[in-house]
């Protein structure tokens, strides 16, 4: 009996895993976790299905063409060109446009006024994040956003230098950050999770190292987190961390960085008050751990070409250790 050659099971499994891996994950528009991302993914399915049908039609025509009788040619050609080449694309693309425009107002509808808003400023190559709770004082952090599940939050986007683009594929569409303008991107997570966002507009040598983390969590956990972020920095108690804090001021880190509760009030660099509570440092480049802090301080520009922080590569090892110890306890 004839048997169709079959791909060995392991190959098929590997292929399926590869396909699935491309669809899921923390940075996938095909694995939506936000209201906007859901409608965008829905639109993608709809358009892909329509274009697959069209493609099948074109292939059927191409297969049929060699069999058409020569006498028919003129008439058939005219009908094909006018119908398939003019009328159909005009109607088809108008349909796609209509469906897209129909969905747009829901995607861009801002959250009602008087709610918590988030203000994100893109700078080469990091993100300043400011929470403005209604009636409360603003809370500034960097390179990480948390959002409450099931609540719509207005994310206001601006830039301090060049054009950047804020994109968290799993949660919402892409929106540019344009100098001199504030763009609004409403985001509404539909399930908890940790997602990855990225700058989606080339903005200089370290553009590819301008990522960020977005954590969607239940509203109660979110409120707790925000209250913790609003607090002043922890006062160091371990001897190494105390020496680290002294080095922080001695080497001028305070001129660029803020550590709330101390006299470090610099505003041109990420707020470090709770830097060790974040998933990453340097905009998604390194984990927020003591060895990574040390590595970052001693080899800044090797890790991130062009970064607007001087490298402190000639600091003695023990000073680097102390600085890392100080930063690692800023939870
Ligand atoms: Cu960029």
Coordinates of C-alpha atoms and ligand atoms in Angstrom, one line a residue:
X1 CA 0.0 0.0 0.0
X2 CA 1.2 3.5 -0.8
X3 CA 2.0 5.7 2.1
X4 CA 2.5 9.4 2.0
X5 CA 6.0 10.3 3.3
X6 CA 5.6 11.7 6.7
X7 CA 7.7 14.1 8.6
X8 CA 9.2 12.4 11.7
X9 CA 7.4 13.2 14.9
X10 CA 10.3 15.1 16.4
X11 CA 10.4 17.4 13.3
X12 CA 6.7 18.0 13.5
X13 CA 6.9 18.8 17.2
X14 CA 9.8 21.2 16.6
X15 CA 7.9 22.9 13.8
X16 CA 4.8 23.3 15.9
X17 CA 6.8 24.6 18.8
X18 CA 8.6 27.1 16.5
X19 CA 5.3 28.3 15.1
X20 CA 3.7 28.6 18.6
X21 CA 6.8 30.3 20.0
X22 CA 6.5 33.0 17.4
X23 CA 2.9 33.7 18.4
X24 CA 3.0 33.7 22.2
X25 CA 5.3 35.4 24.6
X26 CA 5.7 38.7 26.5
X27 CA 6.1 40.8 23.3
X28 CA 3.6 39.4 20.9
X29 CA 0.6 41.2 19.2
X30 CA -0.7 37.7 18.5
X31 CA -1.1 36.9 22.2
X32 CA -3.1 40.0 23.2
X33 CA -3.6 40.9 26.9
X34 CA -5.2 44.3 26.4
X35 CA -8.4 45.6 25.0
X36 CA -6.7 47.5 22.1
X37 CA -4.4 44.6 21.3
X38 CA -7.5 42.3 21.2
X39 CA -9.2 44.5 18.5
X40 CA -6.0 44.8 16.6
X41 CA -5.4 41.0 16.6
X42 CA -9.1 40.6 15.6
X43 CA -8.6 42.9 12.6
X44 CA -5.4 41.0 11.6
X45 CA -7.3 37.7 11.5
X46 CA -10.1 39.3 9.5
X47 CA -7.8 40.9 7.0
X48 CA -5.6 37.8 6.7
X49 CA -8.7 35.6 6.0
X50 CA -9.9 38.0 3.3
X51 CA -6.5 38.3 1.6
X52 CA -6.1 34.5 1.7
X53 CA -9.4 34.2 -0.2
X54 CA -8.2 36.7 -2.7
X55 CA -4.9 34.9 -3.1
X56 CA -6.7 31.6 -3.7
X57 CA -8.9 33.3 -6.3
X58 CA -5.8 34.7 -8.2
X59 CA -4.1 31.3 -8.1
X60 CA -7.3 29.6 -9.4
X61 CA -7.4 32.2 -12.3
X62 CA -3.8 31.6 -13.1
X63 CA -4.3 27.9 -13.2
X64 CA -7.4 28.4 -15.4
X65 CA -5.8 30.9 -17.8
X66 CA -3.9 28.5 -20.1
X67 CA -7.1 26.7 -20.9
X68 CA -9.1 29.7 -22.0
X69 CA -10.0 29.7 -25.8
X70 CA -8.0 32.2 -27.9
X71 CA -11.3 33.7 -29.3
X72 CA -12.5 34.6 -25.8
X73 CA -9.3 36.4 -25.0
X74 CA -10.2 40.1 -25.7
X75 CA -13.5 40.0 -23.9
X76 CA -12.2 38.0 -20.9
X77 CA -9.2 40.2 -20.6
X78 CA -11.2 43.4 -20.5
X79 CA -13.6 41.9 -17.9
X80 CA -10.7 40.7 -15.9
X81 CA -8.8 44.0 -16.0
X82 CA -11.9 46.1 -15.2
X83 CA -13.4 43.7 -12.7
X84 CA -10.4 42.1 -11.0
X85 CA -7.9 45.0 -11.5
X86 CA -10.1 48.0 -10.8
X87 CA -13.4 47.4 -9.2
X88 CA -12.4 44.6 -6.9
X89 CA -9.3 46.3 -5.4
X90 CA -11.2 49.5 -4.9
X91 CA -14.1 47.8 -3.2
X92 CA -11.9 45.4 -1.2
X93 CA -9.5 48.1 0.1
X94 CA -12.5 50.4 0.8
X95 CA -13.9 47.6 2.9
X96 CA -10.7 47.1 4.8
X97 CA -10.5 50.9 5.4
X98 CA -14.1 50.9 6.6
X99 CA -13.5 48.1 9.1
X100 CA -10.3 49.8 10.3
X101 CA -12.0 53.2 10.8
X102 CA -15.0 51.5 12.5
X103 CA -12.7 50.0 15.1
X104 CA -10.5 53.1 15.6
X105 CA -12.7 55.2 18.0
X106 CA -13.0 52.3 20.4
X107 CA -9.3 51.8 20.4
X108 CA -8.4 55.4 21.0
X109 CA -11.3 56.3 23.3
X110 CA -9.6 58.0 26.3
X111 CA -10.3 56.9 29.9
X112 CA -12.8 59.2 31.7
X113 CA -11.2 62.3 33.2
X114 CA -10.3 62.3 36.9
X115 CA -8.6 58.9 36.9
X116 CA -5.0 57.9 37.4
X117 CA -2.9 58.9 34.4
X118 CA 0.6 58.0 33.4
X119 CA 3.0 60.4 31.7
X120 CA 5.9 58.8 29.8
X121 CA 8.8 60.8 28.5
X122 CA 11.2 59.1 26.0
X123 CA 14.9 60.2 26.2
X124 CA 17.9 58.7 24.5
X125 CA 17.7 55.8 25.7
X126 CA 15.4 55.4 28.6
X127 CA 11.8 56.1 29.7
X128 CA 10.8 58.5 32.5
X129 CA 7.5 57.3 34.0
X130 CA 5.4 59.6 36.1
X131 CA 2.2 58.5 37.8
X132 CA -0.4 61.1 38.5
X133 CA -3.0 59.7 40.9
X134 CA -6.1 61.9 41.2
X135 CA -5.7 64.1 44.3
X136 CA -2.3 62.6 45.1
X137 CA 1.3 63.7 44.6
X138 CA 3.0 62.5 41.4
X139 CA 5.3 59.5 41.6
X140 CA 8.3 59.3 39.3
X141 CA 10.1 56.2 38.3
X142 CA 11.7 54.8 35.1
X143 CA 11.7 52.0 32.5
X144 CA 8.9 50.1 34.1
X145 CA 5.1 50.6 34.1
X146 CA 2.5 48.8 36.2
X147 CA -1.1 48.9 35.2
X148 CA -4.3 47.7 36.9
X149 CA -6.1 44.9 35.1
X150 CA -9.6 45.9 33.8
X151 CA -9.1 49.7 34.2
X152 CA -8.5 52.0 31.3
X153 CA -5.5 54.3 31.9
X154 CA -4.5 57.2 29.8
X155 CA -0.8 57.0 28.9
X156 CA 0.5 60.5 27.8
X157 CA 3.5 60.3 25.6
X158 CA 6.2 62.9 25.1
X159 CA 9.8 63.2 24.1
X160 CA 12.7 65.2 25.5
X161 CA 14.9 64.9 22.4
X162 CA 14.1 63.0 19.2
X163 CA 11.1 61.0 18.0
X164 CA 10.6 57.7 19.9
X165 CA 7.8 55.2 19.7
X166 CA 6.0 53.5 22.6
X167 CA 5.0 49.9 21.7
X168 CA 3.8 47.2 24.0
X169 CA 2.5 44.7 21.3
X170 CA 0.6 42.5 23.8
X171 CA -1.3 45.5 25.2
X172 CA -2.0 48.2 22.6
X173 CA -1.0 49.7 19.3
X174 CA 2.1 51.7 18.6
X175 CA 2.3 55.5 19.3
X176 CA 5.0 58.0 18.6
X177 CA 6.6 60.3 21.2
X178 CA 7.2 63.6 19.4
X179 CA 9.2 66.5 20.8
X180 CA 6.8 69.4 21.6
X181 CA 3.7 67.3 21.5
X182 CA 1.8 65.1 23.9
X183 CA 0.2 62.0 22.4
X184 CA -2.4 60.0 24.2
X185 CA -2.5 56.2 24.2
X186 CA -5.2 54.6 26.3
X187 CA -4.3 51.2 27.6
X188 CA -6.5 48.6 29.3
X189 CA -5.0 45.3 30.3
X190 CA -7.4 42.4 30.2
X191 CA -5.3 39.9 32.2
X192 CA -2.4 39.9 34.6
X193 CA 1.1 39.3 33.2
X194 CA 4.5 40.8 32.6
X195 CA 5.0 42.1 29.1
X196 CA 7.8 43.7 27.2
X197 CA 7.6 47.1 25.5
X198 CA 10.1 48.6 23.1
X199 CA 11.0 51.8 21.3
X200 CA 9.7 51.3 17.8
X201 CA 11.3 54.3 16.1
X202 CA 15.0 54.4 15.4
X203 CA 16.4 57.1 17.7
X204 CA 20.2 56.6 17.8
X205 CA 23.0 54.2 18.6
X206 CA 21.3 52.5 21.6
X207 CA 17.8 52.5 20.1
X208 CA 17.8 48.7 20.4
X209 CA 18.5 49.0 24.1
X210 CA 15.5 51.1 24.8
X211 CA 13.0 48.5 26.1
X212 CA 10.8 48.5 29.2
X213 CA 8.7 46.2 31.3
X214 CA 4.9 46.5 31.8
X215 CA 3.4 44.6 34.6
X216 CA -0.4 44.2 34.6
X217 CA -1.8 43.2 38.0
X218 CA -5.0 43.2 39.9
X219 CA -6.1 46.7 41.1
X220 CA -5.4 46.0 44.8
X221 CA -1.9 44.8 44.1
X222 CA -1.4 47.8 41.8
X223 CA -2.5 50.3 44.5
X224 CA -0.1 48.7 47.0
X225 CA 2.7 48.9 44.5
X226 CA 2.0 52.6 43.8
X227 CA 1.9 53.4 47.5
X228 CA 5.3 51.7 48.0
X229 CA 6.8 53.6 45.0
X230 CA 5.5 56.9 46.4
X231 CA 7.6 56.4 49.6
X232 CA 11.0 57.9 50.2
X233 CA 14.1 55.7 49.6
X234 CA 15.2 53.2 52.2
X235 CA 18.0 54.5 54.5
X236 CA 21.0 52.2 54.1
X237 CA 22.0 50.3 57.2
X238 CA 24.7 47.7 56.1
X239 CA 28.2 49.2 56.2
X240 CA 28.8 48.6 52.5
X241 CA 25.6 50.3 51.5
X242 CA 26.3 53.3 53.8
X243 CA 29.7 53.7 52.1
X244 CA 28.0 53.3 48.8
X245 CA 25.7 56.2 49.6
X246 CA 28.7 58.4 50.5
X247 CA 30.3 57.4 47.2
X248 CA 27.1 58.2 45.4
X249 CA 27.4 61.8 46.5
X250 CA 31.2 62.0 46.3
X251 CA 31.2 61.0 42.6
X252 CA 28.4 63.2 41.6
X253 CA 25.8 60.6 40.8
X254 CA 23.3 62.9 42.5
X255 CA 23.8 65.6 39.9
X256 CA 21.8 63.5 37.4
X257 CA 19.8 61.1 39.6
X258 CA 17.2 61.6 42.2
X259 CA 16.9 59.4 45.3
X260 CA 13.8 60.7 47.1
X261 CA 14.4 61.3 50.8
X262 CA 18.0 62.3 50.2
X263 CA 19.6 65.5 48.7
X264 CA 20.1 63.7 45.4
X265 CA 17.7 65.7 43.1
X266 CA 19.1 65.4 39.6
X267 CA 16.4 65.1 36.9
X268 CA 18.3 64.3 33.7
X269 CA 18.5 60.6 34.5
X270 CA 16.3 57.8 35.8
X271 CA 14.9 58.2 39.3
X272 CA 16.7 55.6 41.5
X273 CA 14.5 55.8 44.6
X274 CA 13.2 52.3 44.1
X275 CA 15.5 51.1 41.4
X276 CA 16.1 47.7 42.9
X277 CA 12.3 47.0 42.9
X278 CA 12.3 47.0 39.1
X279 CA 12.8 44.0 36.8
X280 CA 15.6 45.6 34.8
X281 CA 17.9 48.6 34.6
X282 CA 19.2 50.6 31.7
X283 CA 15.9 50.2 29.9
X284 CA 15.6 46.5 29.7
X285 CA 19.3 45.9 29.3
X286 CA 20.4 44.3 32.6
X287 CA 18.6 42.7 35.6
X288 CA 18.3 45.0 38.7
X289 CA 20.8 43.0 40.8
X290 CA 24.0 44.0 42.6
X291 CA 26.4 42.5 40.1
X292 CA 24.5 44.1 37.2
X293 CA 24.6 47.6 39.0
X294 CA 28.4 47.1 39.3
X295 CA 28.8 46.2 35.7
X296 CA 26.7 49.1 34.6
X297 CA 28.5 51.7 36.6
X298 CA 32.0 50.5 35.5
X299 CA 31.2 49.8 31.8
X300 CA 28.2 52.0 30.9
X301 CA 29.1 52.9 27.3
X302 CA 30.3 49.4 26.5
X303 CA 26.9 48.1 27.6
X304 CA 25.0 50.9 26.0
X305 CA 26.9 52.8 23.2
X306 CA 26.3 56.6 23.5
X307 CA 24.5 56.4 26.8
X308 CA 24.4 59.8 28.5
X309 CA 26.0 58.6 31.7
X310 CA 29.8 58.9 32.1
X311 CA 31.5 55.5 32.7
X312 CA 33.1 55.3 36.1
X313 CA 35.6 52.6 34.9
X314 CA 38.5 54.0 37.0
X315 CA 36.7 53.7 40.3
X316 CA 38.4 51.2 42.7
X317 CA 36.7 47.8 42.9
X318 CA 35.6 48.4 46.5
X319 CA 33.9 51.7 45.6
X320 CA 32.0 49.9 42.8
X321 CA 31.0 47.2 45.2
X322 CA 29.8 49.7 47.7
X323 CA 27.8 51.6 45.1
X324 CA 26.2 48.4 43.9
X325 CA 25.4 47.4 47.5
X326 CA 23.7 50.8 48.0
X327 CA 21.7 50.6 44.8
X328 CA 20.7 47.0 45.4
X329 CA 18.9 47.9 48.7
X330 CA 16.9 50.7 47.1
X331 CA 13.8 48.5 46.8
Ligands
LIG1 CU1 14.2 54.3 19.8

